[in-house]
C-alpha positions as protocol buffer text, in pm:
chain_id: "A"
residue {
  index: 1
  type: MET
  ca { x: 245 y: 1428 z: -989 }
}
residue {
  index: 2
  type: SER
  ca { x: 334 y: 1605 z: -702 }
}
residue {
  index: 3
  type: SER
  ca { x: 435 y: 1416 z: -348 }
}
residue {
  index: 4
  type: PRO
  ca { x: 423 y: 1507 z: 27 }
}
residue {
  index: 5
  type: SER
  ca { x: 685 y: 1675 z: 240 }
}
residue {
  index: 6
  type: SER
  ca { x: 629 y: 1645 z: 507 }
}
residue {
  index: 7
  type: GLN
  ca { x: 872 y: 1322 z: 742 }
}
residue {
  index: 8
  type: GLN
  ca { x: 537 y: 1112 z: 809 }
}
residue {
  index: 9
  type: GLY
  ca { x: 476 y: 871 z: 550 }
}
residue {
  index: 10
  type: SER
  ca { x: 655 y: 1098 z: 283 }
}
residue {
  index: 11
  type: GLN
  ca { x: 831 y: 998 z: -34 }
}
residue {
  index: 12
  type: GLN
  ca { x: 1197 y: 957 z: 144 }
}
residue {
  index: 13
  type: GLY
  ca { x: 1353 y: 890 z: -183 }
}
residue {
  index: 14
  type: SER
  ca { x: 1311 y: 846 z: -563 }
}
residue {
  index: 15
  type: GLN
  ca { x: 1542 y: 831 z: -819 }
}
residue {
  index: 16
  type: GLN
  ca { x: 1527 y: 678 z: -1171 }
}
residue {
  index: 17
  type: GLY
  ca { x: 1223 y: 465 z: -1082 }
}
residue {
  index: 18
  type: SER
  ca { x: 1215 y: 408 z: -730 }
}
residue {
  index: 19
  type: GLN
  ca { x: 1074 y: 570 z: -420 }
}
residue {
  index: 20
  type: ARG
  ca { x: 1097 y: 471 z: -94 }
}
residue {
  index: 21
  type: HIS
  ca { x: 847 y: 624 z: 194 }
}
residue {
  index: 22
  type: LEU
  ca { x: 907 y: 602 z: 575 }
}
residue {
  index: 23
  type: ILE
  ca { x: 658 y: 688 z: 891 }
}
residue {
  index: 24
  type: HIS
  ca { x: 644 y: 573 z: 1201 }
}
residue {
  index: 25
  type: ILE
  ca { x: 336 y: 345 z: 1387 }
}
residue {
  index: 26
  type: GLU
  ca { x: 201 y: 375 z: 1736 }
}
residue {
  index: 27
  type: ALA
  ca { x: 85 y: -9 z: 1703 }
}
residue {
  index: 28
  type: PRO
  ca { x: 284 y: -390 z: 1719 }
}
residue {
  index: 29
  type: ARG
  ca { x: 440 y: -481 z: 1350 }
}
residue {
  index: 30
  type: GLU
  ca { x: 147 y: -786 z: 1378 }
}
residue {
  index: 31
  type: GLN
  ca { x: -104 y: -530 z: 1402 }
}
residue {
  index: 32
  type: VAL
  ca { x: 25 y: -349 z: 1085 }
}
residue {
  index: 33
  type: TRP
  ca { x: 102 y: -746 z: 920 }
}
residue {
  index: 34
  type: ALA
  ca { x: -259 y: -758 z: 1008 }
}
residue {
  index: 35
  type: ALA
  ca { x: -350 y: -457 z: 796 }
}
residue {
  index: 36
  type: LEU
  ca { x: -168 y: -590 z: 509 }
}
residue {
  index: 37
  type: THR
  ca { x: -257 y: -882 z: 496 }
}
residue {
  index: 38
  type: ASP
  ca { x: -656 y: -961 z: 620 }
}
residue {
  index: 39
  type: PRO
  ca { x: -876 y: -871 z: 328 }
}
residue {
  index: 40
  type: ASP
  ca { x: -1137 y: -740 z: 657 }
}
residue {
  index: 41
  type: LEU
  ca { x: -903 y: -467 z: 744 }
}
residue {
  index: 42
  type: THR
  ca { x: -736 y: -354 z: 395 }
}
residue {
  index: 43
  type: GLU
  ca { x: -1057 y: -242 z: 342 }
}
residue {
  index: 44
  type: ARG
  ca { x: -1061 y: 67 z: 611 }
}
residue {
  index: 45
  type: ILE
  ca { x: -781 y: 149 z: 469 }
}
residue {
  index: 46
  type: GLY
  ca { x: -666 y: 358 z: 98 }
}
residue {
  index: 47
  type: CYS
  ca { x: -937 y: 335 z: -149 }
}
residue {
  index: 48
  type: GLY
  ca { x: -1074 y: 75 z: 43 }
}
residue {
  index: 49
  type: GLY
  ca { x: -1011 y: -246 z: -150 }
}
residue {
  index: 50
  type: ARG
  ca { x: -1054 y: -608 z: -63 }
}
residue {
  index: 51
  type: VAL
  ca { x: -685 y: -738 z: -97 }
}
residue {
  index: 52
  type: GLU
  ca { x: -606 y: -1138 z: -112 }
}
residue {
  index: 53
  type: VAL
  ca { x: -335 y: -1239 z: -71 }
}
residue {
  index: 54
  type: VAL
  ca { x: -139 y: -1713 z: -27 }
}
residue {
  index: 55
  type: LEU
  ca { x: 191 y: -1559 z: 182 }
}
residue {
  index: 56
  type: GLU
  ca { x: 425 y: -1779 z: 39 }
}
residue {
  index: 57
  type: PRO
  ca { x: 638 y: -1735 z: -288 }
}
residue {
  index: 58
  type: GLY
  ca { x: 474 y: -1716 z: -594 }
}
residue {
  index: 59
  type: GLY
  ca { x: 143 y: -1696 z: -458 }
}
residue {
  index: 60
  type: PRO
  ca { x: -106 y: -1474 z: -616 }
}
residue {
  index: 61
  type: TYR
  ca { x: -242 y: -1082 z: -477 }
}
residue {
  index: 62
  type: TRP
  ca { x: -500 y: -925 z: -561 }
}
residue {
  index: 63
  type: ALA
  ca { x: -645 y: -583 z: -481 }
}
residue {
  index: 64
  type: HIS
  ca { x: -950 y: -585 z: -564 }
}
residue {
  index: 65
  type: THR
  ca { x: -1180 y: -259 z: -650 }
}
residue {
  index: 66
  type: THR
  ca { x: -1440 y: -82 z: -487 }
}
residue {
  index: 67
  type: ASP
  ca { x: -1791 y: 32 z: -645 }
}
residue {
  index: 68
  type: ALA
  ca { x: -1602 y: 398 z: -668 }
}
residue {
  index: 69
  type: MET
  ca { x: -1283 y: 225 z: -873 }
}
residue {
  index: 70
  type: LYS
  ca { x: -1539 y: 100 z: -1071 }
}
residue {
  index: 71
  type: ARG
  ca { x: -1738 y: 395 z: -1127 }
}
residue {
  index: 72
  type: ARG
  ca { x: -1473 y: 558 z: -1267 }
}
residue {
  index: 73
  type: GLY
  ca { x: -1371 y: 302 z: -1481 }
}
residue {
  index: 74
  type: LEU
  ca { x: -1183 y: -16 z: -1342 }
}
residue {
  index: 75
  type: GLY
  ca { x: -1301 y: -319 z: -1333 }
}
residue {
  index: 76
  type: ASP
  ca { x: -1324 y: -573 z: -1026 }
}
residue {
  index: 77
  type: VAL
  ca { x: -894 y: -557 z: -953 }
}
residue {
  index: 78
  type: ALA
  ca { x: -750 y: -246 z: -942 }
}
residue {
  index: 79
  type: VAL
  ca { x: -379 y: -502 z: -871 }
}
residue {
  index: 80
  type: THR
  ca { x: -238 y: -851 z: -953 }
}
residue {
  index: 81
  type: GLY
  ca { x: 51 y: -972 z: -807 }
}
residue {
  index: 82
  type: SER
  ca { x: 274 y: -1220 z: -702 }
}
residue {
  index: 83
  type: VAL
  ca { x: 514 y: -1289 z: -370 }
}
residue {
  index: 84
  type: VAL
  ca { x: 839 y: -1285 z: -405 }
}
residue {
  index: 85
  type: ALA
  ca { x: 927 y: -1341 z: -73 }
}
residue {
  index: 86
  type: VAL
  ca { x: 737 y: -1345 z: 297 }
}
residue {
  index: 87
  type: ASP
  ca { x: 878 y: -1297 z: 647 }
}
residue {
  index: 88
  type: PRO
  ca { x: 579 y: -1235 z: 868 }
}
residue {
  index: 89
  type: PRO
  ca { x: 546 y: -1016 z: 1047 }
}
residue {
  index: 90
  type: ARG
  ca { x: 862 y: -829 z: 893 }
}
residue {
  index: 91
  type: LEU
  ca { x: 840 y: -827 z: 481 }
}
residue {
  index: 92
  type: LEU
  ca { x: 675 y: -861 z: 230 }
}
residue {
  index: 93
  type: THR
  ca { x: 827 y: -809 z: -115 }
}
residue {
  index: 94
  type: LEU
  ca { x: 562 y: -878 z: -441 }
}
residue {
  index: 95
  type: ASP
  ca { x: 576 y: -822 z: -827 }
}
residue {
  index: 96
  type: TRP
  ca { x: 231 y: -562 z: -849 }
}
residue {
  index: 97
  type: ARG
  ca { x: 94 y: -467 z: -1136 }
}
residue {
  index: 98
  type: ALA
  ca { x: -153 y: -161 z: -1169 }
}
residue {
  index: 99
  type: THR
  ca { x: -432 y: -312 z: -1405 }
}
residue {
  index: 100
  type: TRP
  ca { x: -553 y: 56 z: -1473 }
}
residue {
  index: 101
  type: HIS
  ca { x: -212 y: 131 z: -1682 }
}
residue {
  index: 102
  type: ASP
  ca { x: -17 y: -92 z: -1905 }
}
residue {
  index: 103
  type: GLU
  ca { x: 319 y: -125 z: -1799 }
}
residue {
  index: 104
  type: PRO
  ca { x: 476 y: -429 z: -1651 }
}
residue {
  index: 105
  type: ALA
  ca { x: 488 y: -513 z: -1270 }
}
residue {
  index: 106
  type: SER
  ca { x: 683 y: -322 z: -1056 }
}
residue {
  index: 107
  type: ARG
  ca { x: 779 y: -423 z: -714 }
}
residue {
  index: 108
  type: VAL
  ca { x: 713 y: -316 z: -406 }
}
residue {
  index: 109
  type: THR
  ca { x: 827 y: -379 z: -35 }
}
residue {
  index: 110
  type: TRP
  ca { x: 706 y: -332 z: 289 }
}
residue {
  index: 111
  type: GLN
  ca { x: 1042 y: -358 z: 585 }
}
residue {
  index: 112
  type: ILE
  ca { x: 826 y: -383 z: 831 }
}
residue {
  index: 113
  type: ASP
  ca { x: 995 y: -315 z: 1228 }
}
residue {
  index: 114
  type: GLU
  ca { x: 1009 y: -324 z: 1554 }
}
residue {
  index: 115
  type: GLY
  ca { x: 1085 y: 8 z: 1707 }
}
residue {
  index: 116
  type: PRO
  ca { x: 1053 y: 164 z: 2070 }
}
residue {
  index: 117
  type: ALA
  ca { x: 749 y: 115 z: 2293 }
}
residue {
  index: 118
  type: GLY
  ca { x: 578 y: -88 z: 2056 }
}
residue {
  index: 119
  type: VAL
  ca { x: 652 y: 231 z: 1732 }
}
residue {
  index: 120
  type: SER
  ca { x: 623 y: -18 z: 1353 }
}
residue {
  index: 121
  type: ARG
  ca { x: 868 y: 140 z: 1216 }
}
residue {
  index: 122
  type: VAL
  ca { x: 707 y: 66 z: 832 }
}
residue {
  index: 123
  type: THR
  ca { x: 914 y: 148 z: 509 }
}
residue {
  index: 124
  type: LEU
  ca { x: 792 y: 90 z: 178 }
}
residue {
  index: 125
  type: THR
  ca { x: 979 y: 65 z: -98 }
}
residue {
  index: 126
  type: HIS
  ca { x: 866 y: 35 z: -421 }
}
residue {
  index: 127
  type: GLU
  ca { x: 1104 y: -9 z: -767 }
}
residue {
  index: 128
  type: LEU
  ca { x: 908 y: 49 z: -1119 }
}
residue {
  index: 129
  type: PRO
  ca { x: 1179 y: 179 z: -1394 }
}
residue {
  index: 130
  type: GLU
  ca { x: 978 y: 22 z: -1618 }
}
residue {
  index: 131
  type: SER
  ca { x: 629 y: 146 z: -1518 }
}
residue {
  index: 132
  type: PRO
  ca { x: 657 y: 553 z: -1526 }
}
residue {
  index: 133
  type: LEU
  ca { x: 276 y: 588 z: -1539 }
}
residue {
  index: 134
  type: THR
  ca { x: 266 y: 361 z: -1281 }
}
residue {
  index: 135
  type: ALA
  ca { x: 497 y: 598 z: -1053 }
}
residue {
  index: 136
  type: ALA
  ca { x: 375 y: 891 z: -1134 }
}
residue {
  index: 137
  type: ASP
  ca { x: 51 y: 768 z: -947 }
}
residue {
  index: 138
  type: VAL
  ca { x: 111 y: 557 z: -668 }
}
residue {
  index: 139
  type: ALA
  ca { x: 372 y: 903 z: -551 }
}
residue {
  index: 140
  type: GLY
  ca { x: 42 y: 1059 z: -484 }
}
residue {
  index: 141
  type: THR
  ca { x: -144 y: 1406 z: -568 }
}
residue {
  index: 142
  type: ASP
  ca { x: -367 y: 1656 z: -441 }
}
residue {
  index: 143
  type: GLU
  ca { x: -684 y: 1483 z: -570 }
}
residue {
  index: 144
  type: VAL
  ca { x: -751 y: 1267 z: -295 }
}
residue {
  index: 145
  type: GLU
  ca { x: -1175 y: 1240 z: -413 }
}
residue {
  index: 146
  type: ALA
  ca { x: -1017 y: 1102 z: -731 }
}
residue {
  index: 147
  type: GLY
  ca { x: -834 y: 813 z: -657 }
}
residue {
  index: 148
  type: GLY
  ca { x: -460 y: 951 z: -636 }
}
residue {
  index: 149
  type: GLY
  ca { x: -370 y: 1009 z: -317 }
}
residue {
  index: 150
  type: GLY
  ca { x: -99 y: 728 z: -381 }
}
residue {
  index: 151
  type: TRP
  ca { x: 148 y: 543 z: -148 }
}
residue {
  index: 152
  type: PRO
  ca { x: 129 y: 883 z: 86 }
}
residue {
  index: 153
  type: TRP
  ca { x: -312 y: 826 z: 118 }
}
residue {
  index: 154
  type: GLU
  ca { x: -225 y: 442 z: 250 }
}
residue {
  index: 155
  type: LEU
  ca { x: -20 y: 503 z: 485 }
}
residue {
  index: 156
  type: SER
  ca { x: -150 y: 779 z: 613 }
}
residue {
  index: 157
  type: SER
  ca { x: -443 y: 602 z: 648 }
}
residue {
  index: 158
  type: LEU
  ca { x: -267 y: 238 z: 758 }
}
residue {
  index: 159
  type: LYS
  ca { x: -124 y: 455 z: 1056 }
}
residue {
  index: 160
  type: THR
  ca { x: -449 y: 643 z: 1158 }
}
residue {
  index: 161
  type: LEU
  ca { x: -726 y: 329 z: 1175 }
}
residue {
  index: 162
  type: LEU
  ca { x: -433 y: 96 z: 1389 }
}
residue {
  index: 163
  type: GLU
  ca { x: -345 y: 467 z: 1609 }
}
residue {
  index: 164
  type: THR
  ca { x: -745 y: 558 z: 1655 }
}
residue {
  index: 165
  type: GLY
  ca { x: -937 y: 204 z: 1542 }
}
residue {
  index: 166
  type: ARG
  ca { x: -1152 y: 397 z: 1296 }
}
residue {
  index: 167
  type: PRO
  ca { x: -1098 y: 482 z: 890 }
}
residue {
  index: 168
  type: MET
  ca { x: -881 y: 798 z: 862 }
}
residue {
  index: 169
  type: ALA
  ca { x: -1181 y: 1002 z: 722 }
}
residue {
  index: 170
  type: GLY
  ca { x: -1251 y: 953 z: 351 }
}
residue {
  index: 171
  type: ALA
  ca { x: -1017 y: 678 z: 337 }
}
residue {
  index: 172
  type: GLY
  ca { x: -1123 y: 269 z: 261 }
}
residue {
  index: 173
  type: ALA
  ca { x: -1467 y: 185 z: 152 }
}
residue {
  index: 174
  type: GLN
  ca { x: -1702 y: 402 z: 181 }
}
residue {
  index: 175
  type: PRO
  ca { x: -2101 y: 293 z: 141 }
}
residue {
  index: 176
  type: ASP
  ca { x: -2290 y: 404 z: -144 }
}
């Protein structure tokens, strides 16, 4: 699967099972944090799954599926995991497992740095040394409508929501 080549939301580094994506968002990091952890906001970005997370080390993490995901054969939960490290609104590290593959959990780290003039630098690092199928999926493809947007899609829709106040076209849970 391919990854985009633009700097915003692009895959900046990929070696031996690790992906790094970087994006700048014109929003304070508290708003970025809320969009990643508040279930009402997570439904408005990416594929639109409602996220539930207990923000303490060892706390559970679930990304629920939407009706569209269920029609593609997924169950009620797309991703399971647990919190490894948390430092709101700066850092969230998760052990993260895609339920649609029979692979071990991987490690996702969201680093949110405060930049000048209210711009946040969001770095997403996904370490997948033993999860090649998941790595291919989260790198993203051009088949966004079939759920293939991966992290570039998630980051682009996060940026759009926070900068415009509305979901990116095609992102988030869509009514039937």
